[in-house]
Amino acid sequence: MTYRDIVIVGGGPAGLAAATAAYDAGSTDIVVLEREENLGGILNQCIHNGFGLHTFKEELTGPEYAARFEQLVYDRGIEYRLGSTVINVSDDKVVTYVSEKDGLQKIKAKAVVLTCGCRERPRGGINIAGARAAGIFSAGTAQKLVNIDGLMPGREVVILGSGDIGLIMARRMTFEGAKVKAVVELMPYSSGLNRNIVQCLNDFDIPLLFSHTVVDIKATNGRVSSVVIAQVDEKLQPIMSTAQEIPCDTLLLSVGLLPENELAGYAGVQLSPVTNGAIVDDQMMTSVEGIFECGNVLHVHDLVDYVSEESTHAGKCAAAYVQNGMTATEYVPTCGTNGVRYVVPQKIRKDTNYEQISLRMRVANAFRNVELAVLLDGEKIVSRKRPIVTPGEMETVVLNSEMVERVKHGSKLEVTLLGGTK
């Protein structure tokens, strides 16, 4: 067994930002463990632009954004091990990984930062009836086939779900000569960014059908030949009288992302039933002392810039923990009400010394002309008017130093929606 100050699990945008921040905060004994053969994570296959506007004040592709953080890691000489799959993290911060080069190894860490990202929900998670045929892919798998492997999944495409990856792949498949027949969305609103609806669907006259779902998949000679879609009622149940068949050879699924929290579970970390990520305090520390979590493994973000911002904070906090240890403290719990699904962090330390704290949240439905308010023990301490809020776009409220000081003396912090219409 070897010993390190900080082990970071995952070499994607979250892991790279956390490693850089921890190093700059004075904890230089760091190792990043990445299961792929390259750093950068999912960004390597996201060749479209739109990244980096917040972080670098310029528009970059996914690989370009990742390369900026990779260079920061290289410049600092931070150690990273590729092709290294972490198979266990214990509650006493022993990280077990396996690789072709090193075999089975254990590292005892003073702090562990989990930046494992998320995975796509598969067909088995949504129970679509019909043939088990070739031609059914998750949108991310299709993206890898096209952008990394140079392979076309199909020529006539239906996309189920309006998540950002699905929207982007509608445009990408169109660029490659495929015909995207429709994007079908179960809910009456999109789960993706509005800009992606405009740039990826509207600009290419690709229909987006709200309150619809796929009810059957038909196949010929083992390959998808058509899908049957139908409108759904207010309880999201199909109205079979509205069923229509769309000929196609490919069905892409963009039906949600799930944080990769198996390792957190092994360590006994308490998970949120809403986000499926860890429950963390304002230092991004989980319920297990010395284990931190950030990025899409904590909760699914809409912009990678916010992943980097959150992970930079987590890296600094992990370094501070290694250097100073942890003092016993009390917490002020946070919660979302009246249309706010969740708030991260879920609790704020009463001995926190941060000048500002970012609260990140998602709403449960689309609301117009609404007031997003933060209440401390029922008293409004900050609010802002929003013409529209949607589940596809994460909301952020920053508490300044004066508000943070007030929160430390409170007992409950609530983020809620006031007024507005669906």
mmCIF file of C-alpha atoms in Angstrom, residues 62-341:
data_model
loop_
_atom_site.group_PDB
_atom_site.id
_atom_site.type_symbol
_atom_site.label_atom_id
_atom_site.label_comp_id
_atom_site.label_asym_id
_atom_site.label_seq_id
_atom_site.Cartn_x
_atom_site.Cartn_y
_atom_site.Cartn_z
ATOM 1 C CA GLY A 62 -14.963 20.191 -25.807
ATOM 2 C CA PRO A 63 -11.442 18.909 -26.600
ATOM 3 C CA GLU A 64 -10.097 22.480 -26.591
ATOM 4 C CA TYR A 65 -11.666 23.141 -23.186
ATOM 5 C CA ALA A 66 -10.248 19.911 -21.772
ATOM 6 C CA ALA A 67 -6.815 20.711 -23.219
ATOM 7 C CA ARG A 68 -6.704 24.001 -21.274
ATOM 8 C CA PHE A 69 -7.076 22.142 -17.971
ATOM 9 C CA GLU A 70 -4.821 19.297 -19.051
ATOM 10 C CA GLN A 71 -2.083 21.845 -19.669
ATOM 11 C CA LEU A 72 -2.550 23.236 -16.158
ATOM 12 C CA VAL A 73 -2.015 19.713 -14.804
ATOM 13 C CA TYR A 74 1.071 19.185 -16.992
ATOM 14 C CA ASP A 75 2.559 22.549 -15.991
ATOM 15 C CA ARG A 76 2.320 21.636 -12.313
ATOM 16 C CA GLY A 77 3.679 18.138 -12.715
ATOM 17 C CA ILE A 78 0.617 16.611 -11.083
ATOM 18 C CA GLU A 79 0.768 12.822 -11.298
ATOM 19 C CA TYR A 80 -1.961 11.019 -13.214
ATOM 20 C CA ARG A 81 -2.401 7.355 -14.035
ATOM 21 C CA LEU A 82 -4.333 6.398 -17.153
ATOM 22 C CA GLY A 83 -6.056 3.089 -17.797
ATOM 23 C CA SER A 84 -6.587 2.849 -14.043
ATOM 24 C CA THR A 85 -10.046 1.725 -12.959
ATOM 25 C CA VAL A 86 -10.962 2.375 -9.328
ATOM 26 C CA ILE A 87 -12.934 -0.582 -7.999
ATOM 27 C CA ASN A 88 -13.363 0.435 -4.377
ATOM 28 C CA VAL A 89 -13.139 3.364 -1.979
ATOM 29 C CA SER A 90 -13.415 2.516 1.709
ATOM 30 C CA ASP A 91 -14.730 4.706 4.505
ATOM 31 C CA ASP A 92 -11.172 5.077 5.819
ATOM 32 C CA LYS A 93 -10.097 6.483 2.424
ATOM 33 C CA VAL A 94 -8.280 3.470 0.999
ATOM 34 C CA VAL A 95 -8.610 3.624 -2.797
ATOM 35 C CA THR A 96 -8.263 0.330 -4.681
ATOM 36 C CA TYR A 97 -7.640 0.427 -8.413
ATOM 37 C CA VAL A 98 -6.548 -1.952 -11.144
ATOM 38 C CA SER A 99 -4.598 -1.305 -14.334
ATOM 39 C CA GLU A 100 -2.732 -3.304 -16.944
ATOM 40 C CA LYS A 101 0.519 -1.591 -15.942
ATOM 41 C CA ASP A 102 0.238 -1.628 -12.136
ATOM 42 C CA GLY A 103 -2.043 -4.603 -11.496
ATOM 43 C CA LEU A 104 -4.114 -4.360 -8.308
ATOM 44 C CA GLN A 105 -3.023 -1.447 -6.122
ATOM 45 C CA LYS A 106 -4.189 0.252 -2.917
ATOM 46 C CA ILE A 107 -3.565 3.882 -1.968
ATOM 47 C CA LYS A 108 -4.225 5.233 1.498
ATOM 48 C CA ALA A 109 -5.255 8.873 1.133
ATOM 49 C CA LYS A 110 -5.730 11.721 3.552
ATOM 50 C CA ALA A 111 -8.491 13.038 1.292
ATOM 51 C CA VAL A 112 -10.387 11.583 -1.663
ATOM 52 C CA VAL A 113 -12.176 13.666 -4.284
ATOM 53 C CA LEU A 114 -14.770 11.756 -6.291
ATOM 54 C CA THR A 115 -15.169 13.207 -9.791
ATOM 55 C CA CYS A 116 -16.571 10.122 -11.532
ATOM 56 C CA GLY A 117 -19.073 11.908 -13.765
ATOM 57 C CA CYS A 118 -22.351 10.376 -14.875
ATOM 58 C CA ARG A 119 -23.708 7.772 -17.266
ATOM 59 C CA GLU A 120 -26.723 7.644 -19.556
ATOM 60 C CA ARG A 121 -29.937 5.925 -18.559
ATOM 61 C CA PRO A 122 -30.261 2.840 -20.819
ATOM 62 C CA ARG A 123 -33.276 1.367 -22.575
ATOM 63 C CA GLY A 124 -33.738 -1.084 -19.709
ATOM 64 C CA GLY A 125 -34.332 1.856 -17.386
ATOM 65 C CA ILE A 126 -37.371 3.141 -19.290
ATOM 66 C CA ASN A 127 -39.096 -0.112 -20.313
ATOM 67 C CA ILE A 128 -39.905 0.478 -23.986
ATOM 68 C CA ALA A 129 -41.889 -2.364 -25.517
ATOM 69 C CA GLY A 130 -40.924 -3.930 -28.820
ATOM 70 C CA ALA A 131 -38.077 -5.676 -30.597
ATOM 71 C CA ARG A 132 -34.620 -6.081 -29.094
ATOM 72 C CA ALA A 133 -32.983 -5.136 -32.375
ATOM 73 C CA ALA A 134 -29.833 -3.518 -33.726
ATOM 74 C CA GLY A 135 -30.041 0.227 -34.238
ATOM 75 C CA ILE A 136 -30.860 1.303 -30.669
ATOM 76 C CA PHE A 137 -28.171 3.489 -29.093
ATOM 77 C CA SER A 138 -27.828 5.937 -26.265
ATOM 78 C CA ALA A 139 -27.130 9.404 -27.646
ATOM 79 C CA GLY A 140 -23.677 9.463 -26.032
ATOM 80 C CA THR A 141 -22.731 6.146 -27.614
ATOM 81 C CA ALA A 142 -23.816 7.476 -30.999
ATOM 82 C CA GLN A 143 -21.744 10.588 -30.369
ATOM 83 C CA LYS A 144 -18.650 8.487 -29.694
ATOM 84 C CA LEU A 145 -19.257 6.352 -32.786
ATOM 85 C CA VAL A 146 -19.506 9.410 -35.030
ATOM 86 C CA ASN A 147 -16.947 11.764 -33.476
ATOM 87 C CA ILE A 148 -14.270 9.332 -32.254
ATOM 88 C CA ASP A 149 -14.658 6.154 -34.325
ATOM 89 C CA GLY A 150 -15.882 7.688 -37.581
ATOM 90 C CA LEU A 151 -18.873 5.337 -37.819
ATOM 91 C CA MET A 152 -22.489 6.174 -38.655
ATOM 92 C CA PRO A 153 -25.107 4.572 -36.374
ATOM 93 C CA GLY A 154 -27.821 4.908 -39.027
ATOM 94 C CA ARG A 155 -29.428 7.008 -41.748
ATOM 95 C CA GLU A 156 -33.031 7.548 -40.659
ATOM 96 C CA VAL A 157 -33.204 8.534 -37.026
ATOM 97 C CA VAL A 158 -35.752 9.119 -34.269
ATOM 98 C CA ILE A 159 -34.509 10.526 -30.971
ATOM 99 C CA LEU A 160 -36.363 9.844 -27.721
ATOM 100 C CA GLY A 161 -35.743 12.535 -25.118
ATOM 101 C CA SER A 162 -34.681 16.143 -25.501
ATOM 102 C CA GLY A 163 -31.610 16.089 -23.279
ATOM 103 C CA ASP A 164 -28.677 18.169 -24.467
ATOM 104 C CA ILE A 165 -26.776 15.206 -25.899
ATOM 105 C CA GLY A 166 -29.827 14.145 -27.887
ATOM 106 C CA LEU A 167 -30.357 17.667 -29.236
ATOM 107 C CA ILE A 168 -26.712 17.993 -30.218
ATOM 108 C CA MET A 169 -26.757 14.588 -31.892
ATOM 109 C CA ALA A 170 -29.815 15.595 -33.923
ATOM 110 C CA ARG A 171 -27.683 18.313 -35.499
ATOM 111 C CA ARG A 172 -24.596 16.119 -35.749
ATOM 112 C CA MET A 173 -26.419 13.301 -37.515
ATOM 113 C CA THR A 174 -27.926 15.865 -39.905
ATOM 114 C CA PHE A 175 -24.445 17.196 -40.682
ATOM 115 C CA GLU A 176 -23.356 13.647 -41.540
ATOM 116 C CA GLY A 177 -26.195 13.183 -44.009
ATOM 117 C CA ALA A 178 -28.744 11.346 -41.874
ATOM 118 C CA LYS A 179 -32.414 12.306 -41.766
ATOM 119 C CA VAL A 180 -33.660 13.006 -38.243
ATOM 120 C CA LYS A 181 -37.388 12.348 -38.414
ATOM 121 C CA ALA A 182 -38.307 13.717 -34.973
ATOM 122 C CA VAL A 183 -37.203 14.351 -31.412
ATOM 123 C CA VAL A 184 -39.837 12.904 -29.086
ATOM 124 C CA GLU A 185 -40.130 14.243 -25.523
ATOM 125 C CA LEU A 186 -42.290 12.682 -22.788
ATOM 126 C CA MET A 187 -42.653 15.884 -20.808
ATOM 127 C CA PRO A 188 -44.399 19.094 -21.932
ATOM 128 C CA TYR A 189 -41.015 20.865 -21.786
ATOM 129 C CA SER A 190 -37.455 20.118 -22.883
ATOM 130 C CA SER A 191 -34.811 18.788 -20.515
ATOM 131 C CA GLY A 192 -32.091 20.502 -22.572
ATOM 132 C CA LEU A 193 -30.824 24.047 -22.881
ATOM 133 C CA ASN A 194 -33.003 26.399 -24.903
ATOM 134 C CA ARG A 195 -30.030 27.421 -27.032
ATOM 135 C CA ASN A 196 -29.629 23.804 -28.132
ATOM 136 C CA ILE A 197 -33.294 23.603 -29.139
ATOM 137 C CA VAL A 198 -32.806 26.678 -31.319
ATOM 138 C CA GLN A 199 -29.401 25.817 -32.778
ATOM 139 C CA CYS A 200 -29.810 22.059 -33.155
ATOM 140 C CA LEU A 201 -33.499 21.605 -34.009
ATOM 141 C CA ASN A 202 -35.126 24.826 -35.143
ATOM 142 C CA ASP A 203 -32.259 25.800 -37.431
ATOM 143 C CA PHE A 204 -32.588 22.455 -39.244
ATOM 144 C CA ASP A 205 -36.389 22.134 -39.216
ATOM 145 C CA ILE A 206 -36.290 19.042 -37.018
ATOM 146 C CA PRO A 207 -39.662 18.576 -35.276
ATOM 147 C CA LEU A 208 -39.777 18.428 -31.471
ATOM 148 C CA LEU A 209 -42.874 16.619 -30.219
ATOM 149 C CA PHE A 210 -43.672 17.390 -26.572
ATOM 150 C CA SER A 211 -45.883 15.084 -24.478
ATOM 151 C CA HIS A 212 -45.087 12.120 -26.721
ATOM 152 C CA THR A 213 -43.194 8.875 -26.195
ATOM 153 C CA VAL A 214 -42.152 5.713 -28.017
ATOM 154 C CA VAL A 215 -44.589 2.877 -27.310
ATOM 155 C CA ASP A 216 -43.235 0.215 -29.660
ATOM 156 C CA ILE A 217 -40.123 -0.653 -31.654
ATOM 157 C CA LYS A 218 -40.474 -2.730 -34.812
ATOM 158 C CA ALA A 219 -37.693 -4.588 -36.585
ATOM 159 C CA THR A 220 -36.948 -6.292 -39.869
ATOM 160 C CA ASN A 221 -34.113 -8.818 -40.169
ATOM 161 C CA GLY A 222 -32.855 -7.912 -36.707
ATOM 162 C CA ARG A 223 -32.626 -4.149 -37.376
ATOM 163 C CA VAL A 224 -34.968 -1.367 -36.311
ATOM 164 C CA SER A 225 -37.408 -0.644 -39.142
ATOM 165 C CA SER A 226 -39.811 1.768 -37.417
ATOM 166 C CA VAL A 227 -40.957 3.106 -34.079
ATOM 167 C CA VAL A 228 -44.490 3.789 -32.909
ATOM 168 C CA ILE A 229 -44.999 7.009 -30.970
ATOM 169 C CA ALA A 230 -48.068 8.258 -29.113
ATOM 170 C CA GLN A 231 -49.168 11.300 -27.201
ATOM 171 C CA VAL A 232 -49.321 10.998 -23.392
ATOM 172 C CA ASP A 233 -51.914 12.312 -20.968
ATOM 173 C CA GLU A 234 -51.403 14.412 -17.839
ATOM 174 C CA LYS A 235 -50.318 11.270 -15.954
ATOM 175 C CA LEU A 236 -47.750 10.530 -18.706
ATOM 176 C CA GLN A 237 -49.693 7.473 -19.861
ATOM 177 C CA PRO A 238 -49.812 6.828 -23.643
ATOM 178 C CA ILE A 239 -53.012 7.665 -25.495
ATOM 179 C CA MET A 240 -52.999 4.768 -27.930
ATOM 180 C CA SER A 241 -55.611 6.353 -30.186
ATOM 181 C CA THR A 242 -52.953 8.932 -31.134
ATOM 182 C CA ALA A 243 -50.325 6.328 -32.095
ATOM 183 C CA GLN A 244 -48.410 6.851 -35.317
ATOM 184 C CA GLU A 245 -45.626 4.811 -36.924
ATOM 185 C CA ILE A 246 -42.418 6.477 -38.090
ATOM 186 C CA PRO A 247 -40.147 4.472 -40.446
ATOM 187 C CA CYS A 248 -36.512 4.620 -39.304
ATOM 188 C CA ASP A 249 -33.434 2.438 -38.898
ATOM 189 C CA THR A 250 -32.100 4.029 -35.712
ATOM 190 C CA LEU A 251 -33.461 5.066 -32.313
ATOM 191 C CA LEU A 252 -31.277 7.263 -30.115
ATOM 192 C CA LEU A 253 -32.090 7.515 -26.402
ATOM 193 C CA SER A 254 -31.474 10.784 -24.566
ATOM 194 C CA VAL A 255 -33.522 10.009 -21.472
ATOM 195 C CA GLY A 256 -31.467 11.271 -18.579
ATOM 196 C CA LEU A 257 -28.100 11.019 -16.864
ATOM 197 C CA LEU A 258 -27.282 9.160 -13.658
ATOM 198 C CA PRO A 259 -24.357 10.095 -11.378
ATOM 199 C CA GLU A 260 -21.755 7.295 -11.141
ATOM 200 C CA ASN A 261 -21.974 6.850 -7.379
ATOM 201 C CA GLU A 262 -21.141 3.179 -6.862
ATOM 202 C CA LEU A 263 -17.810 4.105 -5.273
ATOM 203 C CA ALA A 264 -19.483 6.586 -2.941
ATOM 204 C CA GLY A 265 -21.860 3.815 -1.910
ATOM 205 C CA TYR A 266 -18.967 1.474 -1.115
ATOM 206 C CA ALA A 267 -17.514 4.155 1.168
ATOM 207 C CA GLY A 268 -20.818 4.563 3.017
ATOM 208 C CA VAL A 269 -21.451 8.059 1.699
ATOM 209 C CA GLN A 270 -25.004 9.276 2.244
ATOM 210 C CA LEU A 271 -26.719 9.872 -1.120
ATOM 211 C CA SER A 272 -29.570 12.188 -2.038
ATOM 212 C CA PRO A 273 -32.684 10.404 -3.374
ATOM 213 C CA VAL A 274 -33.333 13.428 -5.602
ATOM 214 C CA THR A 275 -29.944 14.030 -7.267
ATOM 215 C CA ASN A 276 -28.562 10.482 -6.812
ATOM 216 C CA GLY A 277 -25.350 12.251 -5.804
ATOM 217 C CA ALA A 278 -23.804 12.674 -2.386
ATOM 218 C CA ILE A 279 -25.181 14.943 0.287
ATOM 219 C CA VAL A 280 -22.448 17.552 0.775
ATOM 220 C CA ASP A 281 -21.736 20.620 2.864
ATOM 221 C CA ASP A 282 -20.467 23.958 1.569
ATOM 222 C CA GLN A 283 -16.942 22.505 1.401
ATOM 223 C CA MET A 284 -18.172 19.745 -0.954
ATOM 224 C CA MET A 285 -17.407 17.216 1.797
ATOM 225 C CA THR A 286 -19.708 14.209 1.958
ATOM 226 C CA SER A 287 -21.070 12.531 5.065
ATOM 227 C CA VAL A 288 -17.762 10.606 5.309
ATOM 228 C CA GLU A 289 -15.023 12.847 6.659
ATOM 229 C CA GLY A 290 -12.281 13.487 4.110
ATOM 230 C CA ILE A 291 -14.259 12.296 1.070
ATOM 231 C CA PHE A 292 -15.349 15.094 -1.259
ATOM 232 C CA GLU A 293 -17.551 15.041 -4.346
ATOM 233 C CA CYS A 294 -18.081 17.479 -7.210
ATOM 234 C CA GLY A 295 -19.121 17.745 -10.840
ATOM 235 C CA ASN A 296 -21.672 15.523 -12.531
ATOM 236 C CA VAL A 297 -21.218 12.735 -9.993
ATOM 237 C CA LEU A 298 -22.670 15.146 -7.424
ATOM 238 C CA HIS A 299 -25.524 16.476 -9.562
ATOM 239 C CA VAL A 300 -25.927 16.758 -13.310
ATOM 240 C CA HIS A 301 -24.789 20.152 -14.596
ATOM 241 C CA ASP A 302 -25.863 21.914 -17.759
ATOM 242 C CA LEU A 303 -22.562 23.727 -18.429
ATOM 243 C CA VAL A 304 -19.042 22.367 -17.977
ATOM 244 C CA ASP A 305 -17.962 25.840 -16.836
ATOM 245 C CA TYR A 306 -20.030 25.312 -13.678
ATOM 246 C CA VAL A 307 -18.458 21.871 -13.223
ATOM 247 C CA SER A 308 -15.013 23.499 -13.266
ATOM 248 C CA GLU A 309 -16.077 26.245 -10.850
ATOM 249 C CA GLU A 310 -17.573 23.787 -8.371
ATOM 250 C CA SER A 311 -14.613 21.410 -8.651
ATOM 251 C CA THR A 312 -12.084 24.180 -8.157
ATOM 252 C CA HIS A 313 -13.820 24.931 -4.878
ATOM 253 C CA ALA A 314 -13.783 21.229 -3.925
ATOM 254 C CA GLY A 315 -10.066 20.967 -4.666
ATOM 255 C CA LYS A 316 -9.293 23.957 -2.454
ATOM 256 C CA CYS A 317 -11.395 22.489 0.350
ATOM 257 C CA ALA A 318 -9.708 19.093 0.067
ATOM 258 C CA ALA A 319 -6.307 20.790 0.371
ATOM 259 C CA ALA A 320 -7.467 22.751 3.406
ATOM 260 C CA TYR A 321 -8.705 19.551 5.023
ATOM 261 C CA VAL A 322 -5.364 17.805 4.452
ATOM 262 C CA GLN A 323 -3.478 20.751 5.933
ATOM 263 C CA ASN A 324 -5.751 21.643 8.838
ATOM 264 C CA GLY A 325 -7.963 18.652 9.566
ATOM 265 C CA MET A 326 -11.612 19.015 10.497
ATOM 266 C CA THR A 327 -13.177 20.717 13.458
ATOM 267 C CA ALA A 328 -16.496 19.628 14.932
ATOM 268 C CA THR A 329 -19.272 21.840 13.683
ATOM 269 C CA GLU A 330 -23.000 22.340 13.404
ATOM 270 C CA TYR A 331 -24.840 22.756 10.146
ATOM 271 C CA VAL A 332 -27.633 24.829 8.648
ATOM 272 C CA PRO A 333 -29.618 22.531 6.340
ATOM 273 C CA THR A 334 -30.752 23.741 2.923
ATOM 274 C CA CYS A 335 -33.796 22.596 0.983
ATOM 275 C CA GLY A 336 -35.857 23.377 -2.086
ATOM 276 C CA THR A 337 -39.623 23.983 -1.888
ATOM 277 C CA ASN A 338 -42.529 25.035 -4.085
ATOM 278 C CA GLY A 339 -41.090 23.871 -7.395
ATOM 279 C CA VAL A 340 -37.367 23.774 -6.517
ATOM 280 C CA ARG A 341 -36.361 20.084 -6.705
#
